[in-house]
Amino acid sequence: MRTLWLNISGTEQVRKKVGLDRLPYPLCFNLPSSAWDIEKKAIHLLDHTVSPCLYVDLLVETGRDLFKVDQTEARSAIAGYRFCAGISDQWFIDQVALPTVRDQGTCLYYSRWPDGYNVVGSLMDIRWGDIYRNTFKCQIGNEGTSSTFEPDLDPEGVISFLSGFTTLGKGDLISLGSLVAGKLLKDFPLNISLHQKDFSWNVTVDKTR
């Protein structure tokens, strides 16, 4: 079974949101399999969702099984890249996170646990050079914004680090960081689109199930 690793410290945007300092390694946690779907077109929020916030992460996909690999081997094992739209919500943090960790960045990880709250797009025909330090336009309903993706670590560095303590399987997905971090959503249903050059991706968030 493939795994999705959520990186809660990969970019300045997400570190500012969760209150973390820059780290020399990725702070990654694997999401429960029920919390994410591949190539789904919509996120349906639970009725008790109180403050849904949007995160858009860039994922790198592994092309083969990896264990304790250096960065050169990790680079050769990259199958491509995908985007993931995820919703965090304070209600779920209150249900699953102990008070002792609520002031730490790990709250973001717990807040994205609800079933189906993370959707992963198709494998993109896009290279790292088209991604790193390039600007993506994100349309959230009627509001447009742009973000330059500049992660703390390159994909081979993240893969090599994770493979040092766990076996990564073929098709595993690893977040390199967030382009959009903690944008509060309202006025549903809401269409979200991401654009860069010839690339585009769309997902809908609806507050009814």
Coordinates of C-alpha atoms in Angstrom, one line a residue:
M1 CA 0.0 0.0 0.0
R2 CA 1.4 3.4 -1.0
T3 CA 2.0 6.0 1.7
L4 CA 1.5 9.8 1.7
W5 CA 4.1 11.6 3.9
L6 CA 3.0 15.1 5.0
N7 CA 5.8 17.5 5.5
I8 CA 4.8 20.2 8.0
S9 CA 8.1 22.2 7.8
G10 CA 9.0 22.2 4.1
T11 CA 8.5 25.8 3.2
E12 CA 8.5 29.2 4.8
Q13 CA 4.7 29.5 4.3
V14 CA 3.9 26.5 6.3
R15 CA 6.5 27.1 9.0
K16 CA 5.1 30.6 9.7
K17 CA 1.6 29.2 9.9
V18 CA 2.5 26.5 12.5
G19 CA 5.2 28.4 14.3
L20 CA 8.2 26.3 13.5
D21 CA 11.8 27.3 12.9
R22 CA 13.7 26.2 9.8
L23 CA 15.0 22.7 10.3
P24 CA 18.0 20.9 8.5
Y25 CA 15.7 17.9 7.9
P26 CA 12.1 17.4 6.8
L27 CA 9.5 17.0 9.5
C28 CA 7.3 14.3 7.9
F29 CA 4.4 12.2 9.2
N30 CA 2.4 9.6 7.2
L31 CA -1.3 10.3 6.8
P32 CA -3.9 7.6 7.5
S33 CA -4.9 6.0 4.2
S34 CA -8.5 7.0 4.8
A35 CA -7.5 10.7 4.8
W36 CA -6.5 10.9 1.2
D37 CA -7.5 9.9 -2.3
I38 CA -5.8 10.1 -5.7
E39 CA -7.3 11.9 -8.6
K40 CA -10.5 12.7 -6.8
K41 CA -12.1 16.0 -7.9
A42 CA -13.7 17.2 -4.7
I43 CA -13.4 17.4 -0.9
H44 CA -16.7 17.1 1.0
L45 CA -16.5 18.6 4.5
L46 CA -18.1 17.1 7.5
D47 CA -21.1 18.9 9.1
H48 CA -19.1 19.7 12.2
T49 CA -16.3 21.4 10.4
V50 CA -15.9 24.9 11.9
S51 CA -12.8 26.6 10.4
P52 CA -11.7 24.8 7.2
C53 CA -8.3 26.0 6.0
L54 CA -6.7 25.1 2.7
Y55 CA -3.2 23.7 2.2
V56 CA -1.7 23.0 -1.3
D57 CA 1.3 20.7 -1.1
L58 CA 3.7 19.6 -3.8
L59 CA 4.4 15.9 -3.7
V60 CA 7.3 13.9 -5.1
E61 CA 6.5 10.3 -6.1
T62 CA 9.0 7.4 -5.8
G63 CA 9.5 5.1 -8.8
R64 CA 10.8 2.1 -6.9
D65 CA 11.4 0.7 -3.4
L66 CA 14.1 2.6 -1.5
F67 CA 16.0 2.1 1.8
K68 CA 19.0 4.0 3.0
V69 CA 19.8 5.6 -0.4
D70 CA 22.1 8.6 -1.0
Q71 CA 20.8 11.7 -2.8
T72 CA 22.2 10.5 -6.2
E73 CA 20.2 7.3 -6.0
A74 CA 17.2 9.1 -4.7
R75 CA 17.3 11.5 -7.7
S76 CA 17.3 8.6 -10.1
A77 CA 14.2 7.1 -8.4
I78 CA 11.9 10.1 -8.8
A79 CA 8.9 9.1 -10.8
G80 CA 7.4 12.6 -11.0
Y81 CA 5.4 15.2 -9.1
R82 CA 1.8 15.7 -8.0
F83 CA -0.2 18.4 -6.2
C84 CA -2.3 17.7 -3.1
A85 CA -5.1 19.9 -1.8
G86 CA -5.8 19.4 1.9
I87 CA -8.1 20.8 4.5
S88 CA -7.3 21.3 8.2
D89 CA -9.8 22.0 10.8
Q90 CA -9.6 23.1 14.5
W91 CA -12.5 20.8 15.5
F92 CA -10.5 17.7 14.6
I93 CA -7.4 18.9 16.4
D94 CA -9.6 19.2 19.5
Q95 CA -10.7 15.6 19.1
V96 CA -7.4 13.9 18.5
A97 CA -4.5 16.1 19.7
L98 CA -3.4 16.1 23.4
P99 CA -3.2 19.5 25.0
T100 CA 0.6 19.0 25.4
V101 CA 1.2 19.1 21.7
R102 CA -1.4 21.6 20.6
D103 CA 1.1 24.4 20.6
Q104 CA 3.5 22.5 18.3
G105 CA 3.5 22.1 14.5
T106 CA 2.2 18.6 14.8
C107 CA -1.3 20.0 15.2
L108 CA -1.3 20.6 11.4
Y109 CA -0.7 16.9 10.9
Y110 CA -3.6 15.8 13.1
S111 CA -5.9 18.4 11.6
R112 CA -5.7 16.8 8.2
W113 CA -6.8 13.3 9.4
P114 CA -10.5 13.3 8.5
D115 CA -11.6 10.9 5.8
G116 CA -11.2 12.3 2.4
Y117 CA -9.8 15.7 3.5
N118 CA -6.8 15.4 1.1
V119 CA -7.0 14.9 -2.6
V120 CA -4.0 14.2 -4.8
G121 CA -3.9 15.1 -8.5
S122 CA -2.6 13.2 -11.5
L123 CA 1.1 12.7 -12.1
M124 CA 2.3 15.8 -13.9
D125 CA 4.4 16.2 -17.0
I126 CA 6.6 18.7 -15.3
R127 CA 10.2 18.9 -14.3
W128 CA 11.9 20.1 -11.1
G129 CA 13.3 23.1 -13.0
D130 CA 9.7 24.1 -13.8
I131 CA 8.8 24.0 -10.1
Y132 CA 11.7 25.3 -8.0
R133 CA 11.5 29.0 -7.4
N134 CA 8.8 29.4 -10.0
T135 CA 5.5 31.2 -9.4
F136 CA 2.1 29.4 -9.3
K137 CA -1.2 31.2 -9.6
C138 CA -3.9 29.9 -7.3
Q139 CA -7.6 30.9 -7.7
I140 CA -9.7 30.3 -4.7
G141 CA -13.3 31.1 -5.6
N142 CA -13.2 34.7 -6.7
E143 CA -9.9 35.4 -5.0
G144 CA -6.6 35.1 -6.9
T145 CA -3.2 34.7 -5.3
S146 CA 0.3 33.7 -6.4
S147 CA 3.1 31.8 -4.6
T148 CA 6.7 31.0 -5.4
F149 CA 7.7 27.5 -4.5
E150 CA 11.0 27.4 -2.8
P151 CA 11.2 24.4 -0.4
D152 CA 13.9 24.1 2.3
L153 CA 15.2 20.9 0.8
D154 CA 15.2 19.5 -2.7
P155 CA 13.3 16.2 -3.4
E156 CA 16.4 14.0 -3.4
G157 CA 17.3 15.3 0.1
V158 CA 13.9 14.6 1.5
I159 CA 13.8 11.1 -0.1
S160 CA 17.3 10.3 1.2
F161 CA 16.5 11.4 4.7
L162 CA 13.2 9.4 5.0
S163 CA 14.8 6.3 3.5
G164 CA 17.4 6.4 6.3
F165 CA 14.9 5.1 8.8
T166 CA 12.0 3.6 6.8
T167 CA 11.6 1.7 3.6
L168 CA 9.9 3.8 0.9
G169 CA 7.7 1.9 -1.4
K170 CA 7.2 2.3 -5.2
G171 CA 4.5 5.0 -5.6
D172 CA 4.9 6.6 -2.2
L173 CA 4.1 10.3 -2.1
I174 CA 6.2 12.7 -0.1
S175 CA 5.3 16.4 0.5
L176 CA 8.1 18.9 -0.2
G177 CA 6.1 21.7 1.4
S178 CA 3.1 23.9 1.0
L179 CA 2.4 26.5 -1.7
V180 CA -0.7 27.6 0.1
A181 CA -0.7 27.4 3.9
G182 CA -3.8 27.9 6.0
K183 CA -6.1 29.9 3.8
L184 CA -9.5 30.1 5.6
L185 CA -12.3 29.0 3.3
K186 CA -15.9 30.1 3.2
D187 CA -18.9 30.5 0.8
F188 CA -19.2 26.9 -0.4
P189 CA -19.1 25.2 -2.9
L190 CA -15.7 26.6 -3.7
N191 CA -13.6 25.9 -6.8
I192 CA -9.8 26.0 -6.4
S193 CA -7.5 26.0 -9.4
L194 CA -3.7 26.0 -9.7
H195 CA -1.9 27.3 -12.8
Q196 CA 1.7 27.5 -14.0
K197 CA 2.6 27.8 -17.7
D198 CA 0.8 25.1 -19.5
F199 CA -0.2 23.3 -16.3
S200 CA -3.5 23.5 -14.5
W201 CA -5.3 21.6 -11.8
N202 CA -8.8 22.0 -10.2
V203 CA -10.6 20.7 -7.2
T204 CA -13.9 21.6 -5.5
V205 CA -14.5 22.0 -1.8
D206 CA -18.2 21.6 -0.6
K207 CA -19.6 21.9 2.9
T208 CA -22.3 19.2 2.3
R209 CA -21.8 15.5 2.3

